[in-house]
Structure formats: structure tokens, C-alpha cells
mmCIF file with all atom_site columns, C-alpha atoms in Angstrom:
data_model
loop_
_atom_site.group_PDB
_atom_site.id
_atom_site.type_symbol
_atom_site.label_atom_id
_atom_site.label_alt_id
_atom_site.label_comp_id
_atom_site.label_asym_id
_atom_site.label_entity_id
_atom_site.label_seq_id
_atom_site.pdbx_PDB_ins_code
_atom_site.Cartn_x
_atom_site.Cartn_y
_atom_site.Cartn_z
_atom_site.occupancy
_atom_site.B_iso_or_equiv
_atom_site.pdbx_formal_charge
_atom_site.auth_seq_id
_atom_site.auth_comp_id
_atom_site.auth_asym_id
_atom_site.auth_atom_id
_atom_site.pdbx_PDB_model_num
ATOM 1   C CA . MET A 1 1   ? 4.263   24.024 23.026 1.00 0.00 ? 1   MET A CA 1
ATOM 2   C CA . HIS A 1 2   ? 7.133   22.909 25.297 1.00 0.00 ? 2   HIS A CA 1
ATOM 3   C CA . VAL A 1 3   ? 6.216   23.875 28.865 1.00 0.00 ? 3   VAL A CA 1
ATOM 4   C CA . MET A 1 4   ? 9.395   25.394 30.259 1.00 0.00 ? 4   MET A CA 1
ATOM 5   C CA . GLU A 1 5   ? 11.331  24.280 33.303 1.00 0.00 ? 5   GLU A CA 1
ATOM 6   C CA . GLY A 1 6   ? 9.760   25.276 36.625 1.00 0.00 ? 6   GLY A CA 1
ATOM 7   C CA . PHE A 1 7   ? 6.554   26.638 35.094 1.00 0.00 ? 7   PHE A CA 1
ATOM 8   C CA . LEU A 1 8   ? 4.116   24.016 36.416 1.00 0.00 ? 8   LEU A CA 1
ATOM 9   C CA . PRO A 1 9   ? 3.263   23.496 40.108 1.00 0.00 ? 9   PRO A CA 1
ATOM 10  C CA . PRO A 1 10  ? 4.924   20.322 41.513 1.00 0.00 ? 10  PRO A CA 1
ATOM 11  C CA . ILE A 1 11  ? 1.601   18.464 41.826 1.00 0.00 ? 11  ILE A CA 1
ATOM 12  C CA . TRP A 1 12  ? 0.920   18.821 38.102 1.00 0.00 ? 12  TRP A CA 1
ATOM 13  C CA . CYS A 1 13  ? 4.489   17.811 37.231 1.00 0.00 ? 13  CYS A CA 1
ATOM 14  C CA . ALA A 1 14  ? 3.875   14.601 39.176 1.00 0.00 ? 14  ALA A CA 1
ATOM 15  C CA . VAL A 1 15  ? 0.447   13.989 37.616 1.00 0.00 ? 15  VAL A CA 1
ATOM 16  C CA . TRP A 1 16  ? 1.740   14.162 34.042 1.00 0.00 ? 16  TRP A CA 1
ATOM 17  C CA . TYR A 1 17  ? 4.731   11.946 34.866 1.00 0.00 ? 17  TYR A CA 1
ATOM 18  C CA . ILE A 1 18  ? 2.434   9.338  36.421 1.00 0.00 ? 18  ILE A CA 1
ATOM 19  C CA . ILE A 1 19  ? 0.170   9.332  33.357 1.00 0.00 ? 19  ILE A CA 1
ATOM 20  C CA . SER A 1 20  ? 2.970   9.321  30.769 1.00 0.00 ? 20  SER A CA 1
ATOM 21  C CA . ILE A 1 21  ? 5.391   6.753  32.214 1.00 0.00 ? 21  ILE A CA 1
ATOM 22  C CA . PRO A 1 22  ? 3.194   3.645  31.669 1.00 0.00 ? 22  PRO A CA 1
ATOM 23  C CA . VAL A 1 23  ? 2.637   4.628  28.014 1.00 0.00 ? 23  VAL A CA 1
ATOM 24  C CA . VAL A 1 24  ? 6.391   5.045  27.463 1.00 0.00 ? 24  VAL A CA 1
ATOM 25  C CA . ILE A 1 25  ? 7.104   1.665  29.092 1.00 0.00 ? 25  ILE A CA 1
ATOM 26  C CA . TYR A 1 26  ? 4.527   0.002  26.837 1.00 0.00 ? 26  TYR A CA 1
ATOM 27  C CA . GLY A 1 27  ? 6.102   1.815  23.879 1.00 0.00 ? 27  GLY A CA 1
ATOM 28  C CA . VAL A 1 28  ? 9.497   0.256  24.654 1.00 0.00 ? 28  VAL A CA 1
ATOM 29  C CA . TYR A 1 29  ? 7.835   -3.166 24.505 1.00 0.00 ? 29  TYR A CA 1
ATOM 30  C CA . GLN A 1 30  ? 6.229   -2.237 21.175 1.00 0.00 ? 30  GLN A CA 1
ATOM 31  C CA . ILE A 1 31  ? 9.585   -1.139 19.734 1.00 0.00 ? 31  ILE A CA 1
ATOM 32  C CA . ARG A 1 32  ? 11.159  -4.482 20.649 1.00 0.00 ? 32  ARG A CA 1
ATOM 33  C CA . LYS A 1 33  ? 8.207   -6.311 19.091 1.00 0.00 ? 33  LYS A CA 1
ATOM 34  C CA . VAL A 1 34  ? 8.179   -4.424 15.786 1.00 0.00 ? 34  VAL A CA 1
ATOM 35  C CA . SER A 1 35  ? 12.000  -4.632 15.569 1.00 0.00 ? 35  SER A CA 1
ATOM 36  C CA . GLU A 1 36  ? 11.816  -8.420 15.889 1.00 0.00 ? 36  GLU A CA 1
ATOM 37  C CA . ASP A 1 37  ? 8.821   -8.853 13.565 1.00 0.00 ? 37  ASP A CA 1
ATOM 38  C CA . VAL A 1 38  ? 9.977   -6.393 10.879 1.00 0.00 ? 38  VAL A CA 1
ATOM 39  C CA . PRO A 1 39  ? 13.744  -5.792 11.311 1.00 0.00 ? 39  PRO A CA 1
ATOM 40  C CA . GLU A 1 40  ? 13.940  -3.619 8.198  1.00 0.00 ? 40  GLU A CA 1
ATOM 41  C CA . SER A 1 41  ? 11.628  -1.093 9.880  1.00 0.00 ? 41  SER A CA 1
ATOM 42  C CA . LYS A 1 42  ? 14.441  0.080  12.214 1.00 0.00 ? 42  LYS A CA 1
ATOM 43  C CA . ALA A 1 43  ? 15.560  2.657  9.646  1.00 0.00 ? 43  ALA A CA 1
ATOM 44  C CA . LEU A 1 44  ? 12.035  4.082  9.528  1.00 0.00 ? 44  LEU A CA 1
ATOM 45  C CA . LEU A 1 45  ? 12.043  4.275  13.327 1.00 0.00 ? 45  LEU A CA 1
ATOM 46  C CA . ALA A 1 46  ? 15.255  6.318  13.239 1.00 0.00 ? 46  ALA A CA 1
ATOM 47  C CA . VAL A 1 47  ? 13.861  8.571  10.503 1.00 0.00 ? 47  VAL A CA 1
ATOM 48  C CA . SER A 1 48  ? 10.674  9.152  12.516 1.00 0.00 ? 48  SER A CA 1
ATOM 49  C CA . GLY A 1 49  ? 12.676  10.138 15.599 1.00 0.00 ? 49  GLY A CA 1
ATOM 50  C CA . ALA A 1 50  ? 14.984  12.438 13.649 1.00 0.00 ? 50  ALA A CA 1
ATOM 51  C CA . PHE A 1 51  ? 11.997  14.028 11.908 1.00 0.00 ? 51  PHE A CA 1
ATOM 52  C CA . MET A 1 52  ? 10.383  14.781 15.264 1.00 0.00 ? 52  MET A CA 1
ATOM 53  C CA . PHE A 1 53  ? 13.612  16.153 16.748 1.00 0.00 ? 53  PHE A CA 1
ATOM 54  C CA . ILE A 1 54  ? 14.309  18.527 13.865 1.00 0.00 ? 54  ILE A CA 1
ATOM 55  C CA . LEU A 1 55  ? 10.769  19.864 13.469 1.00 0.00 ? 55  LEU A CA 1
ATOM 56  C CA . SER A 1 56  ? 10.077  20.311 17.181 1.00 0.00 ? 56  SER A CA 1
ATOM 57  C CA . SER A 1 57  ? 13.375  22.184 17.619 1.00 0.00 ? 57  SER A CA 1
ATOM 58  C CA . LEU A 1 58  ? 12.284  24.896 15.163 1.00 0.00 ? 58  LEU A CA 1
ATOM 59  C CA . LYS A 1 59  ? 10.885  27.559 17.461 1.00 0.00 ? 59  LYS A CA 1
ATOM 60  C CA . LEU A 1 60  ? 9.026   30.176 15.442 1.00 0.00 ? 60  LEU A CA 1
ATOM 61  C CA . PRO A 1 61  ? 7.385   33.448 16.549 1.00 0.00 ? 61  PRO A CA 1
ATOM 62  C CA . SER A 1 62  ? 3.591   33.499 16.400 1.00 0.00 ? 62  SER A CA 1
ATOM 63  C CA . VAL A 1 63  ? 1.181   36.382 15.802 1.00 0.00 ? 63  VAL A CA 1
ATOM 64  C CA . THR A 1 64  ? 0.261   36.497 19.497 1.00 0.00 ? 64  THR A CA 1
ATOM 65  C CA . GLY A 1 65  ? 3.834   37.022 20.634 1.00 0.00 ? 65  GLY A CA 1
ATOM 66  C CA . SER A 1 66  ? 4.387   33.479 21.892 1.00 0.00 ? 66  SER A CA 1
ATOM 67  C CA . CYS A 1 67  ? 6.423   30.894 20.011 1.00 0.00 ? 67  CYS A CA 1
ATOM 68  C CA . SER A 1 68  ? 5.277   27.799 18.160 1.00 0.00 ? 68  SER A CA 1
ATOM 69  C CA . HIS A 1 69  ? 6.871   24.953 16.272 1.00 0.00 ? 69  HIS A CA 1
ATOM 70  C CA . PRO A 1 70  ? 5.913   21.887 14.238 1.00 0.00 ? 70  PRO A CA 1
ATOM 71  C CA . THR A 1 71  ? 5.821   18.657 16.244 1.00 0.00 ? 71  THR A CA 1
ATOM 72  C CA . GLY A 1 72  ? 6.744   15.931 13.762 1.00 0.00 ? 72  GLY A CA 1
ATOM 73  C CA . ASN A 1 73  ? 4.688   13.389 15.695 1.00 0.00 ? 73  ASN A CA 1
ATOM 74  C CA . GLY A 1 74  ? 2.246   12.421 12.917 1.00 0.00 ? 74  GLY A CA 1
ATOM 75  C CA . LEU A 1 75  ? 4.760   10.472 10.814 1.00 0.00 ? 75  LEU A CA 1
ATOM 76  C CA . GLY A 1 76  ? 5.882   8.161  13.611 1.00 0.00 ? 76  GLY A CA 1
ATOM 77  C CA . ALA A 1 77  ? 2.340   7.738  14.930 1.00 0.00 ? 77  ALA A CA 1
ATOM 78  C CA . ALA A 1 78  ? 1.012   6.676  11.528 1.00 0.00 ? 78  ALA A CA 1
ATOM 79  C CA . ILE A 1 79  ? 3.817   4.149  11.011 1.00 0.00 ? 79  ILE A CA 1
ATOM 80  C CA . PHE A 1 80  ? 4.364   2.709  14.489 1.00 0.00 ? 80  PHE A CA 1
ATOM 81  C CA . GLY A 1 81  ? 1.410   3.825  16.613 1.00 0.00 ? 81  GLY A CA 1
ATOM 82  C CA . PRO A 1 82  ? 1.169   6.201  19.593 1.00 0.00 ? 82  PRO A CA 1
ATOM 83  C CA . ALA A 1 83  ? 3.042   4.120  22.196 1.00 0.00 ? 83  ALA A CA 1
ATOM 84  C CA . VAL A 1 84  ? 6.205   3.890  20.087 1.00 0.00 ? 84  VAL A CA 1
ATOM 85  C CA . THR A 1 85  ? 5.893   7.596  19.283 1.00 0.00 ? 85  THR A CA 1
ATOM 86  C CA . ALA A 1 86  ? 5.723   8.332  23.022 1.00 0.00 ? 86  ALA A CA 1
ATOM 87  C CA . VAL A 1 87  ? 9.167   6.728  23.381 1.00 0.00 ? 87  VAL A CA 1
ATOM 88  C CA . LEU A 1 88  ? 10.533  8.761  20.461 1.00 0.00 ? 88  LEU A CA 1
ATOM 89  C CA . ALA A 1 89  ? 9.046   11.933 21.983 1.00 0.00 ? 89  ALA A CA 1
ATOM 90  C CA . THR A 1 90  ? 10.616  11.133 25.354 1.00 0.00 ? 90  THR A CA 1
ATOM 91  C CA . ILE A 1 91  ? 14.074  10.853 23.799 1.00 0.00 ? 91  ILE A CA 1
ATOM 92  C CA . VAL A 1 92  ? 13.559  14.012 21.735 1.00 0.00 ? 92  VAL A CA 1
ATOM 93  C CA . LEU A 1 93  ? 12.193  16.071 24.637 1.00 0.00 ? 93  LEU A CA 1
ATOM 94  C CA . LEU A 1 94  ? 14.922  14.886 26.993 1.00 0.00 ? 94  LEU A CA 1
ATOM 95  C CA . PHE A 1 95  ? 17.687  15.948 24.619 1.00 0.00 ? 95  PHE A CA 1
ATOM 96  C CA . GLN A 1 96  ? 15.966  19.266 23.884 1.00 0.00 ? 96  GLN A CA 1
ATOM 97  C CA . ALA A 1 97  ? 15.582  20.002 27.607 1.00 0.00 ? 97  ALA A CA 1
ATOM 98  C CA . ILE A 1 98  ? 19.230  19.211 28.369 1.00 0.00 ? 98  ILE A CA 1
ATOM 99  C CA . LEU A 1 99  ? 20.961  20.535 25.260 1.00 0.00 ? 99  LEU A CA 1
ATOM 100 C CA . LEU A 1 100 ? 18.661  23.287 23.960 1.00 0.00 ? 100 LEU A CA 1
ATOM 101 C CA . ALA A 1 101 ? 16.894  24.547 27.116 1.00 0.00 ? 101 ALA A CA 1
ATOM 102 C CA . HIS A 1 102 ? 13.694  23.821 25.186 1.00 0.00 ? 102 HIS A CA 1
ATOM 103 C CA . GLY A 1 103 ? 11.169  22.465 27.695 1.00 0.00 ? 103 GLY A CA 1
ATOM 104 C CA . GLY A 1 104 ? 12.424  21.115 31.011 1.00 0.00 ? 104 GLY A CA 1
ATOM 105 C CA . LEU A 1 105 ? 13.005  18.075 33.172 1.00 0.00 ? 105 LEU A CA 1
ATOM 106 C CA . THR A 1 106 ? 10.303  18.864 35.752 1.00 0.00 ? 106 THR A CA 1
ATOM 107 C CA . THR A 1 107 ? 7.830   19.461 32.917 1.00 0.00 ? 107 THR A CA 1
ATOM 108 C CA . LEU A 1 108 ? 9.025   16.484 30.855 1.00 0.00 ? 108 LEU A CA 1
ATOM 109 C CA . GLY A 1 109 ? 5.996   14.369 31.792 1.00 0.00 ? 109 GLY A CA 1
ATOM 110 C CA . ALA A 1 110 ? 3.606   17.141 30.719 1.00 0.00 ? 110 ALA A CA 1
ATOM 111 C CA . ASN A 1 111 ? 5.404   17.632 27.402 1.00 0.00 ? 111 ASN A CA 1
ATOM 112 C CA . ILE A 1 112 ? 5.471   13.871 26.741 1.00 0.00 ? 112 ILE A CA 1
ATOM 113 C CA . PHE A 1 113 ? 1.733   13.751 27.388 1.00 0.00 ? 113 PHE A CA 1
ATOM 114 C CA . SER A 1 114 ? 0.914   16.497 24.864 1.00 0.00 ? 114 SER A CA 1
ATOM 115 C CA . MET A 1 115 ? 3.482   15.852 22.088 1.00 0.00 ? 115 MET A CA 1
ATOM 116 C CA . GLY A 1 116 ? 4.123   12.151 22.647 1.00 0.00 ? 116 GLY A CA 1
ATOM 117 C CA . ILE A 1 117 ? 0.695   10.821 23.578 1.00 0.00 ? 117 ILE A CA 1
ATOM 118 C CA . VAL A 1 118 ? -2.316  13.041 22.758 1.00 0.00 ? 118 VAL A CA 1
ATOM 119 C CA . GLY A 1 119 ? -1.077  14.247 19.360 1.00 0.00 ? 119 GLY A CA 1
ATOM 120 C CA . PRO A 1 120 ? 0.085   10.758 18.260 1.00 0.00 ? 120 PRO A CA 1
ATOM 121 C CA . VAL A 1 121 ? -3.129  9.070  19.465 1.00 0.00 ? 121 VAL A CA 1
ATOM 122 C CA . VAL A 1 122 ? -5.181  11.496 17.358 1.00 0.00 ? 122 VAL A CA 1
ATOM 123 C CA . ALA A 1 123 ? -2.835  11.103 14.365 1.00 0.00 ? 123 ALA A CA 1
ATOM 124 C CA . TRP A 1 124 ? -2.936  7.287  14.584 1.00 0.00 ? 124 TRP A CA 1
ATOM 125 C CA . ILE A 1 125 ? -6.746  7.150  14.838 1.00 0.00 ? 125 ILE A CA 1
ATOM 126 C CA . VAL A 1 126 ? -7.151  9.536  11.903 1.00 0.00 ? 126 VAL A CA 1
ATOM 127 C CA . TYR A 1 127 ? -4.624  7.668  9.732  1.00 0.00 ? 127 TYR A CA 1
ATOM 128 C CA . LYS A 1 128 ? -5.985  4.184  10.430 1.00 0.00 ? 128 LYS A CA 1
ATOM 129 C CA . GLY A 1 129 ? -9.577  5.367  10.031 1.00 0.00 ? 129 GLY A CA 1
ATOM 130 C CA . LEU A 1 130 ? -8.938  6.922  6.620  1.00 0.00 ? 130 LEU A CA 1
ATOM 131 C CA . ILE A 1 131 ? -6.877  3.955  5.383  1.00 0.00 ? 131 ILE A CA 1
ATOM 132 C CA . LYS A 1 132 ? -9.614  1.517  6.425  1.00 0.00 ? 132 LYS A CA 1
ATOM 133 C CA . SER A 1 133 ? -12.012 3.692  4.399  1.00 0.00 ? 133 SER A CA 1
ATOM 134 C CA . ASN A 1 134 ? -9.730  3.120  1.377  1.00 0.00 ? 134 ASN A CA 1
ATOM 135 C CA . VAL A 1 135 ? -8.614  6.761  1.278  1.00 0.00 ? 135 VAL A CA 1
ATOM 136 C CA . SER A 1 136 ? -5.200  7.334  -0.322 1.00 0.00 ? 136 SER A CA 1
ATOM 137 C CA . SER A 1 137 ? -2.383  7.141  2.228  1.00 0.00 ? 137 SER A CA 1
ATOM 138 C CA . LEU A 1 138 ? -1.118  10.527 0.987  1.00 0.00 ? 138 LEU A CA 1
ATOM 139 C CA . ILE A 1 139 ? -4.379  12.181 2.039  1.00 0.00 ? 139 ILE A CA 1
ATOM 140 C CA . ALA A 1 140 ? -4.484  10.161 5.257  1.00 0.00 ? 140 ALA A CA 1
ATOM 141 C CA . ILE A 1 141 ? -0.940  11.146 6.272  1.00 0.00 ? 141 ILE A CA 1
ATOM 142 C CA . PHE A 1 142 ? -1.701  14.840 5.651  1.00 0.00 ? 142 PHE A CA 1
ATOM 143 C CA . PHE A 1 143 ? -4.653  14.858 8.038  1.00 0.00 ? 143 PHE A CA 1
ATOM 144 C CA . ALA A 1 144 ? -2.788  12.668 10.548 1.00 0.00 ? 144 ALA A CA 1
ATOM 145 C CA . ALA A 1 145 ? 0.148   15.100 10.632 1.00 0.00 ? 145 ALA A CA 1
ATOM 146 C CA . PHE A 1 146 ? -2.109  18.174 10.627 1.00 0.00 ? 146 PHE A CA 1
ATOM 147 C CA . LEU A 1 147 ? -4.353  17.022 13.478 1.00 0.00 ? 147 LEU A CA 1
ATOM 148 C CA . GLY A 1 148 ? -1.510  15.389 15.441 1.00 0.00 ? 148 GLY A CA 1
ATOM 149 C CA . ASP A 1 149 ? 0.262   18.753 15.431 1.00 0.00 ? 149 ASP A CA 1
ATOM 150 C CA . LEU A 1 150 ? -2.825  20.818 16.246 1.00 0.00 ? 150 LEU A CA 1
ATOM 151 C CA . LEU A 1 151 ? -4.148  18.572 19.030 1.00 0.00 ? 151 LEU A CA 1
ATOM 152 C CA . THR A 1 152 ? -0.739  18.660 20.707 1.00 0.00 ? 152 THR A CA 1
ATOM 153 C CA . TYR A 1 153 ? -1.282  22.373 21.269 1.00 0.00 ? 153 TYR A CA 1
ATOM 154 C CA . VAL A 1 154 ? -4.874  21.855 22.357 1.00 0.00 ? 154 VAL A CA 1
ATOM 155 C CA . ALA A 1 155 ? -3.586  19.390 24.971 1.00 0.00 ? 155 ALA A CA 1
ATOM 156 C CA . THR A 1 156 ? -1.020  21.933 26.171 1.00 0.00 ? 156 THR A CA 1
ATOM 157 C CA . ALA A 1 157 ? -3.800  24.519 26.519 1.00 0.00 ? 157 ALA A CA 1
ATOM 158 C CA . PHE A 1 158 ? -5.788  22.078 28.691 1.00 0.00 ? 158 PHE A CA 1
ATOM 159 C CA . GLN A 1 159 ? -2.735  21.314 30.818 1.00 0.00 ? 159 GLN A CA 1
ATOM 160 C CA . LEU A 1 160 ? -1.996  24.990 31.461 1.00 0.00 ? 160 LEU A CA 1
ATOM 161 C CA . SER A 1 161 ? -5.668  25.741 32.163 1.00 0.00 ? 161 SER A CA 1
ATOM 162 C CA . LEU A 1 162 ? -5.780  22.960 34.752 1.00 0.00 ? 162 LEU A CA 1
ATOM 163 C CA . ALA A 1 163 ? -2.648  24.293 36.438 1.00 0.00 ? 163 ALA A CA 1
ATOM 164 C CA . PHE A 1 164 ? -3.637  27.972 36.210 1.00 0.00 ? 164 PHE A CA 1
ATOM 165 C CA . PRO A 1 165 ? -7.489  28.172 36.121 1.00 0.00 ? 165 PRO A CA 1
ATOM 166 C CA . LEU A 1 166 ? -7.602  31.983 36.364 1.00 0.00 ? 166 LEU A CA 1
ATOM 167 C CA . PRO A 1 167 ? -10.100 33.550 36.668 1.00 0.00 ? 167 PRO A CA 1
ATOM 168 C CA . THR A 1 168 ? -11.886 30.284 35.842 1.00 0.00 ? 168 THR A CA 1
ATOM 169 C CA . PHE A 1 169 ? -10.855 27.089 34.020 1.00 0.00 ? 169 PHE A CA 1
ATOM 170 C CA . GLY A 1 170 ? -13.136 27.998 31.080 1.00 0.00 ? 170 GLY A CA 1
ATOM 171 C CA . GLN A 1 171 ? -11.723 31.492 30.655 1.00 0.00 ? 171 GLN A CA 1
ATOM 172 C CA . ALA A 1 172 ? -8.175  30.235 31.037 1.00 0.00 ? 172 ALA A CA 1
ATOM 173 C CA . LEU A 1 173 ? -8.844  27.566 28.406 1.00 0.00 ? 173 LEU A CA 1
ATOM 174 C CA . VAL A 1 174 ? -10.162 30.149 25.951 1.00 0.00 ? 174 VAL A CA 1
ATOM 175 C CA . ASN A 1 175 ? -7.084  32.294 26.530 1.00 0.00 ? 175 ASN A CA 1
ATOM 176 C CA . PHE A 1 176 ? -4.610  29.433 26.122 1.00 0.00 ? 176 PHE A CA 1
ATOM 177 C CA . LEU A 1 177 ? -6.388  28.012 23.064 1.00 0.00 ? 177 LEU A CA 1
ATOM 178 C CA . THR A 1 178 ? -6.275  31.474 21.469 1.00 0.00 ? 178 THR A CA 1
ATOM 179 C CA . ILE A 1 179 ? -2.539  31.663 22.074 1.00 0.00 ? 179 ILE A CA 1
ATOM 180 C CA . PHE A 1 180 ? -1.560  28.101 21.208 1.00 0.00 ? 180 PHE A CA 1
ATOM 181 C CA . ALA A 1 181 ? -4.191  26.406 19.047 1.00 0.00 ? 181 ALA A CA 1
ATOM 182 C CA . ILE A 1 182 ? -5.424  29.079 16.647 1.00 0.00 ? 182 ILE A CA 1
ATOM 183 C CA . THR A 1 183 ? -1.979  30.415 15.817 1.00 0.00 ? 183 THR A CA 1
ATOM 184 C CA . GLN A 1 184 ? -0.779  26.845 15.294 1.00 0.00 ? 184 GLN A CA 1
ATOM 185 C CA . ILE A 1 185 ? -3.075  26.164 12.335 1.00 0.00 ? 185 ILE A CA 1
ATOM 186 C CA . PRO A 1 186 ? -0.717  27.520 9.594  1.00 0.00 ? 186 PRO A CA 1
ATOM 187 C CA . LEU A 1 187 ? 2.193   25.531 11.037 1.00 0.00 ? 187 LEU A CA 1
ATOM 188 C CA . ALA A 1 188 ? 0.043   22.405 11.209 1.00 0.00 ? 188 ALA A CA 1
ATOM 189 C CA . VAL A 1 189 ? -0.854  22.801 7.537  1.00 0.00 ? 189 VAL A CA 1
ATOM 190 C CA . ALA A 1 190 ? 2.825   23.243 6.638  1.00 0.00 ? 190 ALA A CA 1
ATOM 191 C CA . GLU A 1 191 ? 3.762   20.155 8.659  1.00 0.00 ? 191 GLU A CA 1
ATOM 192 C CA . GLY A 1 192 ? 1.036   18.172 6.893  1.00 0.00 ? 192 GLY A CA 1
ATOM 193 C CA . ILE A 1 193 ? 2.405   19.141 3.480  1.00 0.00 ? 193 ILE A CA 1
ATOM 194 C CA . LEU A 1 194 ? 6.007   18.331 4.476  1.00 0.00 ? 194 LEU A CA 1
ATOM 195 C CA . THR A 1 195 ? 4.945   14.941 5.834  1.00 0.00 ? 195 THR A CA 1
ATOM 196 C CA . VAL A 1 196 ? 3.097   14.186 2.578  1.00 0.00 ? 196 VAL A CA 1
ATOM 197 C CA . ILE A 1 197 ? 6.309   14.879 0.627  1.00 0.00 ? 197 ILE A CA 1
ATOM 198 C CA . ILE A 1 198 ? 8.275   12.454 2.816  1.00 0.00 ? 198 ILE A CA 1
ATOM 199 C CA . TRP A 1 199 ? 5.492   9.857  2.616  1.00 0.00 ? 199 TRP A CA 1
ATOM 200 C CA . ASP A 1 200 ? 5.445   10.103 -1.172 1.00 0.00 ? 200 ASP A CA 1
ATOM 201 C CA . ARG A 1 201 ? 9.158   9.283  -1.266 1.00 0.00 ? 201 ARG A CA 1
ATOM 202 C CA . LEU A 1 202 ? 8.618   6.333  1.089  1.00 0.00 ? 202 LEU A CA 1
ATOM 203 C CA . LYS A 1 203 ? 5.943   5.005  -1.253 1.00 0.00 ? 203 LYS A CA 1
ATOM 204 C CA . VAL A 1 204 ? 8.348   5.248  -4.175 1.00 0.00 ? 204 VAL A CA 1
ATOM 205 C CA . TYR A 1 205 ? 11.387  3.657  -2.496 1.00 0.00 ? 205 TYR A CA 1
ATOM 206 C CA . LYS A 1 206 ? 9.875   1.404  0.226  1.00 0.00 ? 206 LYS A CA 1
ATOM 207 C CA . PRO A 1 207 ? 6.436   0.287  -1.023 1.00 0.00 ? 207 PRO A CA 1
ATOM 208 C CA . LYS A 1 208 ? 6.897   -3.332 0.115  1.00 0.00 ? 208 LYS A CA 1
ATOM 209 C CA . LEU A 1 209 ? 7.870   -2.228 3.630  1.00 0.00 ? 209 LEU A CA 1
ATOM 210 C CA . LEU A 1 210 ? 4.830   0.060  3.905  1.00 0.00 ? 210 LEU A CA 1
ATOM 211 C CA . GLU A 1 211 ? 2.638   -2.800 2.719  1.00 0.00 ? 211 GLU A CA 1
ATOM 212 C CA . ARG A 1 212 ? 4.169   -5.203 5.247  1.00 0.00 ? 212 ARG A CA 1
ATOM 213 C CA . LEU A 1 213 ? 3.522   -2.706 8.056  1.00 0.00 ? 213 LEU A CA 1
ATOM 214 C CA . ASP A 1 214 ? -0.124  -2.510 6.888  1.00 0.00 ? 214 ASP A CA 1
ATOM 215 C CA . LEU A 1 215 ? 0.133   1.208  6.138  1.00 0.00 ? 215 LEU A CA 1
ATOM 216 C CA . LEU A 1 216 ? -1.489  1.343  2.716  1.00 0.00 ? 216 LEU A CA 1
ATOM 217 C CA . SER A 1 217 ? -5.095  1.303  1.527  1.00 0.00 ? 217 SER A CA 1
ATOM 218 C CA . LYS A 1 218 ? -6.455  -1.778 -0.253 1.00 0.00 ? 218 LYS A CA 1
ATOM 219 C CA . LYS A 1 219 ? -6.108  -0.054 -3.620 1.00 0.00 ? 219 LYS A CA 1
ATOM 220 C CA . GLU A 1 220 ? -2.470  0.835  -2.914 1.00 0.00 ? 220 GLU A CA 1
ATOM 221 C CA . ASP A 1 221 ? -1.762  -2.704 -1.669 1.00 0.00 ? 221 ASP A CA 1
ATOM 222 C CA . ALA A 1 222 ? -3.053  -4.048 -4.997 1.00 0.00 ? 222 ALA A CA 1
ATOM 223 C CA . GLU A 1 223 ? -0.827  -1.621 -6.907 1.00 0.00 ? 223 GLU A CA 1
ATOM 224 C CA . VAL A 1 224 ? 2.245   -2.752 -4.925 1.00 0.00 ? 224 VAL A CA 1
ATOM 225 C CA . ASP A 1 225 ? 1.389   -6.444 -5.487 1.00 0.00 ? 225 ASP A CA 1
ATOM 226 C CA . GLY A 1 226 ? 1.040   -5.772 -9.221 1.00 0.00 ? 226 GLY A CA 1
ATOM 227 C CA . GLN A 1 227 ? 4.512   -4.266 -9.525 1.00 0.00 ? 227 GLN A CA 1
#
């Protein structure tokens, strides 16, 4: 999913930076706020960032000959929201571009937009929507992680189609979605399952913290209060 250094025309590099920077700045404000309101959540913030760094560094070959990787953006988005996740993604992508040659500095804005904004926004909406419907948080976190991962690749397909609309934007979109989105589905499922395992452990060891961050369904809140 990482768009490599020098691949996008300069105008599109600028566009994605301009769109992404305000979200990252707002995310910094959100991190300060949640750190002051719930100081014990700082460990979860670090875990979310580390989870994203490790998973998004795992480049795997896909059936179409390109490479894919999990994104790890669903966990942080469900816990802290998309703006905070955009900050985590910025840190992760910056280190990967400098240390691993994974992505690039000129394409950093584009990669933040897809992995740090679009995917997390989708994951956050899905998670909050399911929790409000009193669905188990384990089911909610699976779909949040699955769709956050998948929509990251859909966003990348849109970005590349806008930059290279050949022969037309529609045909380019079909081609890029075939390469990125369809082959990403098995990885998205695997990421959803892995995130569920981590979430289950958080529920066992940090139920009060999850309740305080308003991350559990009403039924799960009642179970925590009854402990």
C-alpha cells in the first residue's frame, strides 16, 4: 500500500500533504487531551503505535505480483479515534520511509491519507456503530480491523487512479482495485482475527480502562461493573 518515493507527480504529493496535515495537527491535540483525561491510557497508545509499525512493516507477496501488508490501523482507531491514529501513522510511516525504504518522504502525505485517515475513519465508524447497537466488542473490533485494512487499499487505488488516469480514471481504478483491494481481502481477514486476539486479552486484563474509554457495549459495561 505504501506509495514509494518519487512515484507520484509533485502536484499530488502537495495535495495529499495539504489534506493530511490538519488532521495530524488535530490528532496531536487529541493525544494531549486523552493523556490528561485518562493518563493510564498512555500504555495503550504505545501498544497501538507498535502494533501498527510491526504489521505495516510486513511486506508480503500477493497473487498479482505486487506486495501487500496488514495495516494495524483498526486497533488504534477503535480505541482513540481517527485523528490520534493519523498521528501514530505519521510516526510509523516516517520511520519506515527513513529506515526501511518502505514508502517515501515525498509520498508521506498520500500514505498518511490512506493508512492514517481513510482506513481509521472507516474503522472508527464501524466500531462505534456496532458498539452502540450493543454488538459484542470482539465482533466490532474484527470488522473495524478488517474494513480499516481493506479501505486503506481502496483509498490507495483511488489516489493512484487520480494521479495516473490511464486510459481513463474508471479503467485505472478497476486495474488498481484489482491489484490492491481484492488481493488484500485474505490479509484483512487475518488482521481482523489477530486484532480480536489482542482485544480479548485487553478485556481480560484492562476491563476497567476499556470501560472508562467508553469502548464496550452496554452488556459488557454491566459485566465489568458486576465484577
